[in-house]
Amino acid sequence: MANTEFSYVKTFESNDVLPPSQWIVIRIDGRGFSKLCIKYNFQKPNDARLMHLMNSAAERVLQAFPDMVLAYGQSDEFSFVLHEDTRLFERRSAKLSSSVATMFTAEFCMGWVDAMGVEVGGDGKLERPWPTFDGRCICYPKKKIIRDYLAWRQADCHINNLYNTTFWNLVLKGGMSGTEAEQELKGSVASDKNEILWSRFGVNYNQELEVWRKGTVMYRVYDDVGGGGGGEEKGVDAKSKSQLEKERKRKMKAKIVQEHTDIIGDGFWEKRPYILATRGAE
C-alpha cells in the first residue's frame, strides 16, 4: 500500500488477529429466515429441500478451505471448525467470518432453483430481499471445549426440533392456532412433548429422521491411510512450502462425508481421531 500523507488513517483500524494455537469456529446463521420460510411456504416442521440446500452450500465451503477439519449444521446455521494451527487469512477474524459467510450465501443462492424447483415462489426464482448469512468467529483453546461446543449445537438441534415437531403437529393436525400451541407447550419438558406426539398423533419422536434430530456433520475421508481406520490423516511436522502445497492438494482431493449421527458421545470421535489430531501426531 502506498505510503502517502493519508496513510495515517490505517492507525484507526482495529487488530482482529485471533490468538495462536487455538481452534477457530466460524458459525454462520441465516438472517430473517422466519420471514423467508413464510414467504416461500416451506414445509413444516422441516423442509427437506432447504436442508439439502444448506448441506450442499456447506460442503462447497468445506471443500474450498482445506484448513477446515469439520462442519456441523442444523436448521439455518452451520459451524465450521478450523485447525488450531491454521494461518488462513493470517487468522484475521473479520476476513475469516466474512469470507465464509459470503461464500455460503453465494452457494445457497446459486443452488436455490435446483434445490427448490418450481414448487417454491411460483417459478422457483428468488426475489429480493435475498437470503443472507452472517458469521462470527469464536476461539477455543482445547479439543475438549471444541467437542463441548459441537455437543451444545447438537443438543440445541434436538431441543428445537422436538419443540417444532410438537408445535406443528398441534397446529396442522390438532387444529390449534399458533398462540394456542405456544400456550400448550409453555413450561413443558421433553417427556411432555413426547407424550403429546404419541398420545394425540401417534408420532414416535425417536423414529423421526436422524437428520432432523441430530443435524449434519461433515468431515474428510482420506484414501492414503496409514493403518488407522476411517481414513486417518497422516501426522506432519514443520513443513516446507512444497509439503504444505502437497498437503493442501491432498485435502482438496479428499472425499467429504455427510452423516446424521451422534457427536456428543465418544463413539464418533474414537473412530475418527484424526479429525481433531494435533499436527505431527503419528
Short mmCIF file of N, CA and C in Angstrom, two decimals, residues 93-202:
data_model
loop_
_atom_site.label_atom_id
_atom_site.label_comp_id
_atom_site.label_asym_id
_atom_site.label_seq_id
_atom_site.Cartn_x
_atom_site.Cartn_y
_atom_site.Cartn_z
N SER A 93 -10.01 -12.24 12.16
CA SER A 93 -11.39 -12.61 12.42
C SER A 93 -12.35 -12.11 11.35
N ALA A 94 -12.24 -10.84 10.99
CA ALA A 94 -13.16 -10.26 10.01
C ALA A 94 -13.04 -10.94 8.66
N LYS A 95 -11.80 -11.22 8.25
CA LYS A 95 -11.58 -11.88 6.96
C LYS A 95 -12.17 -13.29 6.97
N LEU A 96 -11.94 -14.01 8.05
CA LEU A 96 -12.43 -15.38 8.15
C LEU A 96 -13.96 -15.43 8.11
N SER A 97 -14.58 -14.65 8.98
CA SER A 97 -16.04 -14.71 9.07
C SER A 97 -16.72 -14.17 7.81
N SER A 98 -16.20 -13.08 7.26
CA SER A 98 -16.83 -12.51 6.07
C SER A 98 -16.64 -13.41 4.85
N SER A 99 -15.47 -14.03 4.73
CA SER A 99 -15.22 -14.90 3.58
C SER A 99 -16.13 -16.12 3.60
N VAL A 100 -16.28 -16.72 4.76
CA VAL A 100 -17.12 -17.91 4.86
C VAL A 100 -18.60 -17.56 4.70
N ALA A 101 -19.04 -16.49 5.35
CA ALA A 101 -20.45 -16.10 5.26
C ALA A 101 -20.85 -15.71 3.84
N THR A 102 -19.97 -14.98 3.15
CA THR A 102 -20.31 -14.56 1.79
C THR A 102 -20.29 -15.74 0.82
N MET A 103 -19.33 -16.65 0.99
CA MET A 103 -19.31 -17.82 0.11
C MET A 103 -20.52 -18.70 0.35
N PHE A 104 -20.87 -18.89 1.61
CA PHE A 104 -22.05 -19.71 1.92
C PHE A 104 -23.30 -19.07 1.32
N THR A 105 -23.43 -17.76 1.48
CA THR A 105 -24.59 -17.06 0.92
C THR A 105 -24.66 -17.24 -0.59
N ALA A 106 -23.51 -17.08 -1.27
CA ALA A 106 -23.48 -17.21 -2.72
C ALA A 106 -23.87 -18.62 -3.16
N GLU A 107 -23.30 -19.63 -2.49
CA GLU A 107 -23.61 -21.02 -2.85
C GLU A 107 -25.08 -21.33 -2.58
N PHE A 108 -25.61 -20.80 -1.49
CA PHE A 108 -27.02 -21.01 -1.16
C PHE A 108 -27.92 -20.43 -2.24
N CYS A 109 -27.64 -19.21 -2.65
CA CYS A 109 -28.48 -18.55 -3.66
C CYS A 109 -28.33 -19.20 -5.04
N MET A 110 -27.08 -19.58 -5.39
CA MET A 110 -26.85 -20.20 -6.69
C MET A 110 -27.51 -21.57 -6.79
N GLY A 111 -27.64 -22.26 -5.67
CA GLY A 111 -28.24 -23.59 -5.70
C GLY A 111 -29.74 -23.61 -5.49
N TRP A 112 -30.33 -22.43 -5.34
CA TRP A 112 -31.74 -22.34 -4.97
C TRP A 112 -32.68 -23.03 -5.96
N VAL A 113 -32.56 -22.70 -7.24
CA VAL A 113 -33.51 -23.21 -8.24
C VAL A 113 -33.45 -24.72 -8.33
N ASP A 114 -32.23 -25.28 -8.35
CA ASP A 114 -32.09 -26.74 -8.44
C ASP A 114 -32.67 -27.42 -7.21
N ALA A 115 -32.45 -26.82 -6.04
CA ALA A 115 -32.91 -27.45 -4.80
C ALA A 115 -34.41 -27.30 -4.60
N MET A 116 -34.95 -26.13 -4.93
CA MET A 116 -36.34 -25.83 -4.62
C MET A 116 -37.30 -26.15 -5.76
N GLY A 117 -36.88 -25.98 -6.99
CA GLY A 117 -37.74 -26.28 -8.11
C GLY A 117 -38.89 -25.31 -8.25
N VAL A 118 -39.84 -25.67 -9.10
CA VAL A 118 -40.93 -24.75 -9.43
C VAL A 118 -41.99 -24.67 -8.35
N GLU A 119 -41.90 -25.53 -7.33
CA GLU A 119 -42.93 -25.52 -6.30
C GLU A 119 -42.84 -24.30 -5.39
N VAL A 120 -41.66 -23.68 -5.36
CA VAL A 120 -41.46 -22.59 -4.42
C VAL A 120 -41.50 -21.26 -5.17
N GLY A 121 -42.24 -20.31 -4.63
CA GLY A 121 -42.26 -18.97 -5.20
C GLY A 121 -42.80 -18.93 -6.61
N GLY A 122 -43.64 -19.87 -6.99
CA GLY A 122 -44.22 -19.86 -8.33
C GLY A 122 -43.30 -20.49 -9.35
N ASP A 123 -42.24 -19.77 -9.74
CA ASP A 123 -41.33 -20.30 -10.75
C ASP A 123 -40.01 -20.75 -10.15
N GLY A 124 -39.91 -20.72 -8.84
CA GLY A 124 -38.70 -21.21 -8.18
C GLY A 124 -37.58 -20.19 -8.09
N LYS A 125 -37.79 -18.99 -8.63
CA LYS A 125 -36.73 -18.00 -8.60
C LYS A 125 -36.78 -17.18 -7.32
N LEU A 126 -35.60 -16.83 -6.85
CA LEU A 126 -35.53 -15.97 -5.67
C LEU A 126 -35.92 -14.55 -6.00
N GLU A 127 -36.44 -13.87 -5.00
CA GLU A 127 -36.78 -12.46 -5.13
C GLU A 127 -36.12 -11.69 -4.00
N ARG A 128 -35.87 -10.42 -4.23
CA ARG A 128 -35.35 -9.58 -3.15
C ARG A 128 -36.39 -9.47 -2.04
N PRO A 129 -35.94 -9.39 -0.80
CA PRO A 129 -34.55 -9.43 -0.33
C PRO A 129 -33.97 -10.84 -0.39
N TRP A 130 -32.71 -10.96 -0.85
CA TRP A 130 -32.08 -12.26 -0.99
C TRP A 130 -31.78 -12.88 0.38
N PRO A 131 -31.75 -14.20 0.44
CA PRO A 131 -31.30 -14.86 1.68
C PRO A 131 -29.84 -14.50 1.94
N THR A 132 -29.51 -14.17 3.16
CA THR A 132 -28.13 -13.86 3.53
C THR A 132 -27.79 -14.53 4.86
N PHE A 133 -26.49 -14.66 5.10
CA PHE A 133 -26.00 -15.29 6.33
C PHE A 133 -24.94 -14.39 6.95
N ASP A 134 -25.02 -14.23 8.28
CA ASP A 134 -23.96 -13.52 8.98
C ASP A 134 -23.01 -14.55 9.58
N GLY A 135 -21.83 -14.08 9.98
CA GLY A 135 -20.84 -15.01 10.52
C GLY A 135 -20.09 -14.41 11.69
N ARG A 136 -19.59 -15.28 12.54
CA ARG A 136 -18.78 -14.84 13.68
C ARG A 136 -17.70 -15.89 13.93
N CYS A 137 -16.61 -15.45 14.54
CA CYS A 137 -15.51 -16.35 14.90
C CYS A 137 -15.43 -16.49 16.41
N ILE A 138 -15.21 -17.72 16.85
CA ILE A 138 -15.00 -17.99 18.28
C ILE A 138 -13.78 -18.88 18.41
N CYS A 139 -12.91 -18.56 19.37
CA CYS A 139 -11.70 -19.36 19.61
C CYS A 139 -11.89 -20.26 20.82
N TYR A 140 -11.38 -21.48 20.70
CA TYR A 140 -11.42 -22.43 21.80
C TYR A 140 -10.04 -23.04 21.99
N PRO A 141 -9.49 -23.01 23.21
CA PRO A 141 -8.10 -23.41 23.44
C PRO A 141 -7.87 -24.91 23.54
N LYS A 142 -8.92 -25.71 23.72
CA LYS A 142 -8.73 -27.14 23.93
C LYS A 142 -9.69 -27.96 23.07
N LYS A 143 -9.25 -29.18 22.75
CA LYS A 143 -10.11 -30.08 21.98
C LYS A 143 -11.39 -30.40 22.73
N LYS A 144 -11.28 -30.54 24.04
CA LYS A 144 -12.47 -30.86 24.83
C LYS A 144 -13.52 -29.77 24.69
N ILE A 145 -13.06 -28.52 24.65
CA ILE A 145 -14.02 -27.42 24.54
C ILE A 145 -14.64 -27.39 23.15
N ILE A 146 -13.86 -27.73 22.13
CA ILE A 146 -14.41 -27.84 20.78
C ILE A 146 -15.51 -28.90 20.76
N ARG A 147 -15.22 -30.04 21.37
CA ARG A 147 -16.22 -31.10 21.43
C ARG A 147 -17.46 -30.65 22.21
N ASP A 148 -17.25 -29.93 23.30
CA ASP A 148 -18.38 -29.42 24.08
C ASP A 148 -19.20 -28.43 23.26
N TYR A 149 -18.52 -27.61 22.47
CA TYR A 149 -19.23 -26.66 21.61
C TYR A 149 -20.13 -27.40 20.63
N LEU A 150 -19.56 -28.41 19.95
CA LEU A 150 -20.33 -29.17 18.97
C LEU A 150 -21.47 -29.94 19.64
N ALA A 151 -21.21 -30.44 20.86
CA ALA A 151 -22.27 -31.12 21.61
C ALA A 151 -23.40 -30.15 21.95
N TRP A 152 -23.03 -28.92 22.28
CA TRP A 152 -24.02 -27.88 22.59
C TRP A 152 -24.92 -27.62 21.38
N ARG A 153 -24.30 -27.53 20.19
CA ARG A 153 -25.10 -27.26 19.00
C ARG A 153 -26.01 -28.44 18.67
N GLN A 154 -25.50 -29.68 18.87
CA GLN A 154 -26.36 -30.83 18.57
C GLN A 154 -27.49 -30.96 19.60
N ALA A 155 -27.20 -30.67 20.85
CA ALA A 155 -28.26 -30.68 21.86
C ALA A 155 -29.31 -29.63 21.53
N ASP A 156 -28.87 -28.48 21.04
CA ASP A 156 -29.79 -27.42 20.64
C ASP A 156 -30.67 -27.89 19.48
N CYS A 157 -30.06 -28.65 18.56
CA CYS A 157 -30.80 -29.21 17.43
C CYS A 157 -31.95 -30.08 17.93
N HIS A 158 -31.65 -30.96 18.86
CA HIS A 158 -32.67 -31.87 19.41
C HIS A 158 -33.79 -31.10 20.12
N ILE A 159 -33.40 -30.15 20.96
CA ILE A 159 -34.39 -29.39 21.73
C ILE A 159 -35.32 -28.62 20.80
N ASN A 160 -34.74 -27.92 19.82
CA ASN A 160 -35.54 -27.11 18.91
C ASN A 160 -36.43 -27.98 18.02
N ASN A 161 -35.87 -29.10 17.54
CA ASN A 161 -36.66 -29.93 16.63
C ASN A 161 -37.81 -30.62 17.35
N LEU A 162 -37.58 -31.04 18.59
CA LEU A 162 -38.66 -31.65 19.36
C LEU A 162 -39.79 -30.64 19.58
N TYR A 163 -39.41 -29.41 19.91
CA TYR A 163 -40.42 -28.37 20.11
C TYR A 163 -41.18 -28.11 18.81
N ASN A 164 -40.44 -27.91 17.71
CA ASN A 164 -41.08 -27.58 16.44
C ASN A 164 -41.97 -28.71 15.94
N THR A 165 -41.51 -29.95 16.12
CA THR A 165 -42.30 -31.10 15.69
C THR A 165 -43.62 -31.15 16.45
N THR A 166 -43.55 -30.92 17.75
CA THR A 166 -44.77 -30.94 18.57
C THR A 166 -45.67 -29.76 18.23
N PHE A 167 -45.07 -28.59 18.11
CA PHE A 167 -45.83 -27.37 17.80
C PHE A 167 -46.62 -27.54 16.51
N TRP A 168 -45.95 -27.99 15.45
CA TRP A 168 -46.62 -28.05 14.15
C TRP A 168 -47.61 -29.21 14.06
N ASN A 169 -47.42 -30.24 14.85
CA ASN A 169 -48.45 -31.27 14.92
C ASN A 169 -49.71 -30.73 15.58
N LEU A 170 -49.52 -29.93 16.62
CA LEU A 170 -50.67 -29.31 17.29
C LEU A 170 -51.42 -28.38 16.35
N VAL A 171 -50.67 -27.66 15.51
CA VAL A 171 -51.29 -26.70 14.59
C VAL A 171 -51.90 -27.39 13.38
N LEU A 172 -51.09 -28.22 12.70
CA LEU A 172 -51.52 -28.80 11.43
C LEU A 172 -52.48 -29.97 11.60
N LYS A 173 -52.29 -30.76 12.65
CA LYS A 173 -53.15 -31.93 12.86
C LYS A 173 -54.15 -31.73 14.00
N GLY A 174 -53.75 -30.90 14.96
CA GLY A 174 -54.62 -30.70 16.13
C GLY A 174 -55.58 -29.54 16.02
N GLY A 175 -55.44 -28.75 14.96
CA GLY A 175 -56.38 -27.65 14.73
C GLY A 175 -56.18 -26.45 15.62
N MET A 176 -55.05 -26.37 16.32
CA MET A 176 -54.80 -25.22 17.19
C MET A 176 -54.24 -24.05 16.40
N SER A 177 -54.43 -22.86 16.94
CA SER A 177 -53.74 -21.69 16.40
C SER A 177 -52.32 -21.69 16.92
N GLY A 178 -51.47 -20.85 16.33
CA GLY A 178 -50.10 -20.76 16.81
C GLY A 178 -50.03 -20.35 18.26
N THR A 179 -50.87 -19.39 18.64
CA THR A 179 -50.90 -18.91 20.03
C THR A 179 -51.33 -20.01 20.98
N GLU A 180 -52.33 -20.78 20.58
CA GLU A 180 -52.81 -21.87 21.43
C GLU A 180 -51.76 -22.96 21.59
N ALA A 181 -51.04 -23.25 20.51
CA ALA A 181 -49.99 -24.27 20.58
C ALA A 181 -48.85 -23.81 21.48
N GLU A 182 -48.49 -22.54 21.38
CA GLU A 182 -47.45 -22.00 22.25
C GLU A 182 -47.86 -22.11 23.71
N GLN A 183 -49.10 -21.79 23.99
CA GLN A 183 -49.59 -21.86 25.37
C GLN A 183 -49.60 -23.31 25.87
N GLU A 184 -49.97 -24.22 24.99
CA GLU A 184 -50.00 -25.65 25.35
C GLU A 184 -48.61 -26.16 25.73
N LEU A 185 -47.59 -25.66 25.04
CA LEU A 185 -46.22 -26.15 25.25
C LEU A 185 -45.46 -25.34 26.29
N LYS A 186 -46.05 -24.26 26.77
CA LYS A 186 -45.36 -23.42 27.74
C LYS A 186 -45.04 -24.21 29.01
N GLY A 187 -43.76 -24.22 29.38
CA GLY A 187 -43.33 -24.92 30.59
C GLY A 187 -43.19 -26.42 30.45
N SER A 188 -43.41 -26.95 29.25
CA SER A 188 -43.33 -28.41 29.06
C SER A 188 -41.88 -28.86 28.97
N VAL A 189 -41.63 -30.11 29.34
CA VAL A 189 -40.31 -30.72 29.22
C VAL A 189 -40.37 -31.75 28.10
N ALA A 190 -39.22 -32.37 27.82
CA ALA A 190 -39.13 -33.30 26.69
C ALA A 190 -40.15 -34.43 26.80
N SER A 191 -40.30 -34.98 27.99
CA SER A 191 -41.23 -36.10 28.16
C SER A 191 -42.67 -35.68 27.87
N ASP A 192 -43.01 -34.44 28.22
CA ASP A 192 -44.36 -33.93 27.93
C ASP A 192 -44.59 -33.86 26.42
N LYS A 193 -43.60 -33.37 25.71
CA LYS A 193 -43.75 -33.24 24.25
C LYS A 193 -43.84 -34.61 23.59
N ASN A 194 -43.01 -35.55 24.05
CA ASN A 194 -43.07 -36.91 23.51
C ASN A 194 -44.45 -37.53 23.75
N GLU A 195 -45.01 -37.28 24.92
CA GLU A 195 -46.33 -37.82 25.25
C GLU A 195 -47.41 -37.22 24.36
N ILE A 196 -47.33 -35.91 24.11
CA ILE A 196 -48.29 -35.26 23.22
C ILE A 196 -48.22 -35.86 21.82
N LEU A 197 -46.99 -36.01 21.31
CA LEU A 197 -46.82 -36.55 19.96
C LEU A 197 -47.39 -37.96 19.84
N TRP A 198 -47.12 -38.80 20.84
CA TRP A 198 -47.53 -40.20 20.75
C TRP A 198 -49.03 -40.38 21.04
N SER A 199 -49.50 -39.76 22.11
CA SER A 199 -50.89 -40.00 22.53
C SER A 199 -51.90 -39.33 21.61
N ARG A 200 -51.55 -38.17 21.05
CA ARG A 200 -52.53 -37.45 20.23
C ARG A 200 -52.37 -37.70 18.73
N PHE A 201 -51.12 -37.94 18.31
CA PHE A 201 -50.89 -38.01 16.86
C PHE A 201 -50.21 -39.31 16.41
N GLY A 202 -49.91 -40.19 17.36
CA GLY A 202 -49.28 -41.46 17.01
C GLY A 202 -47.88 -41.31 16.46
#
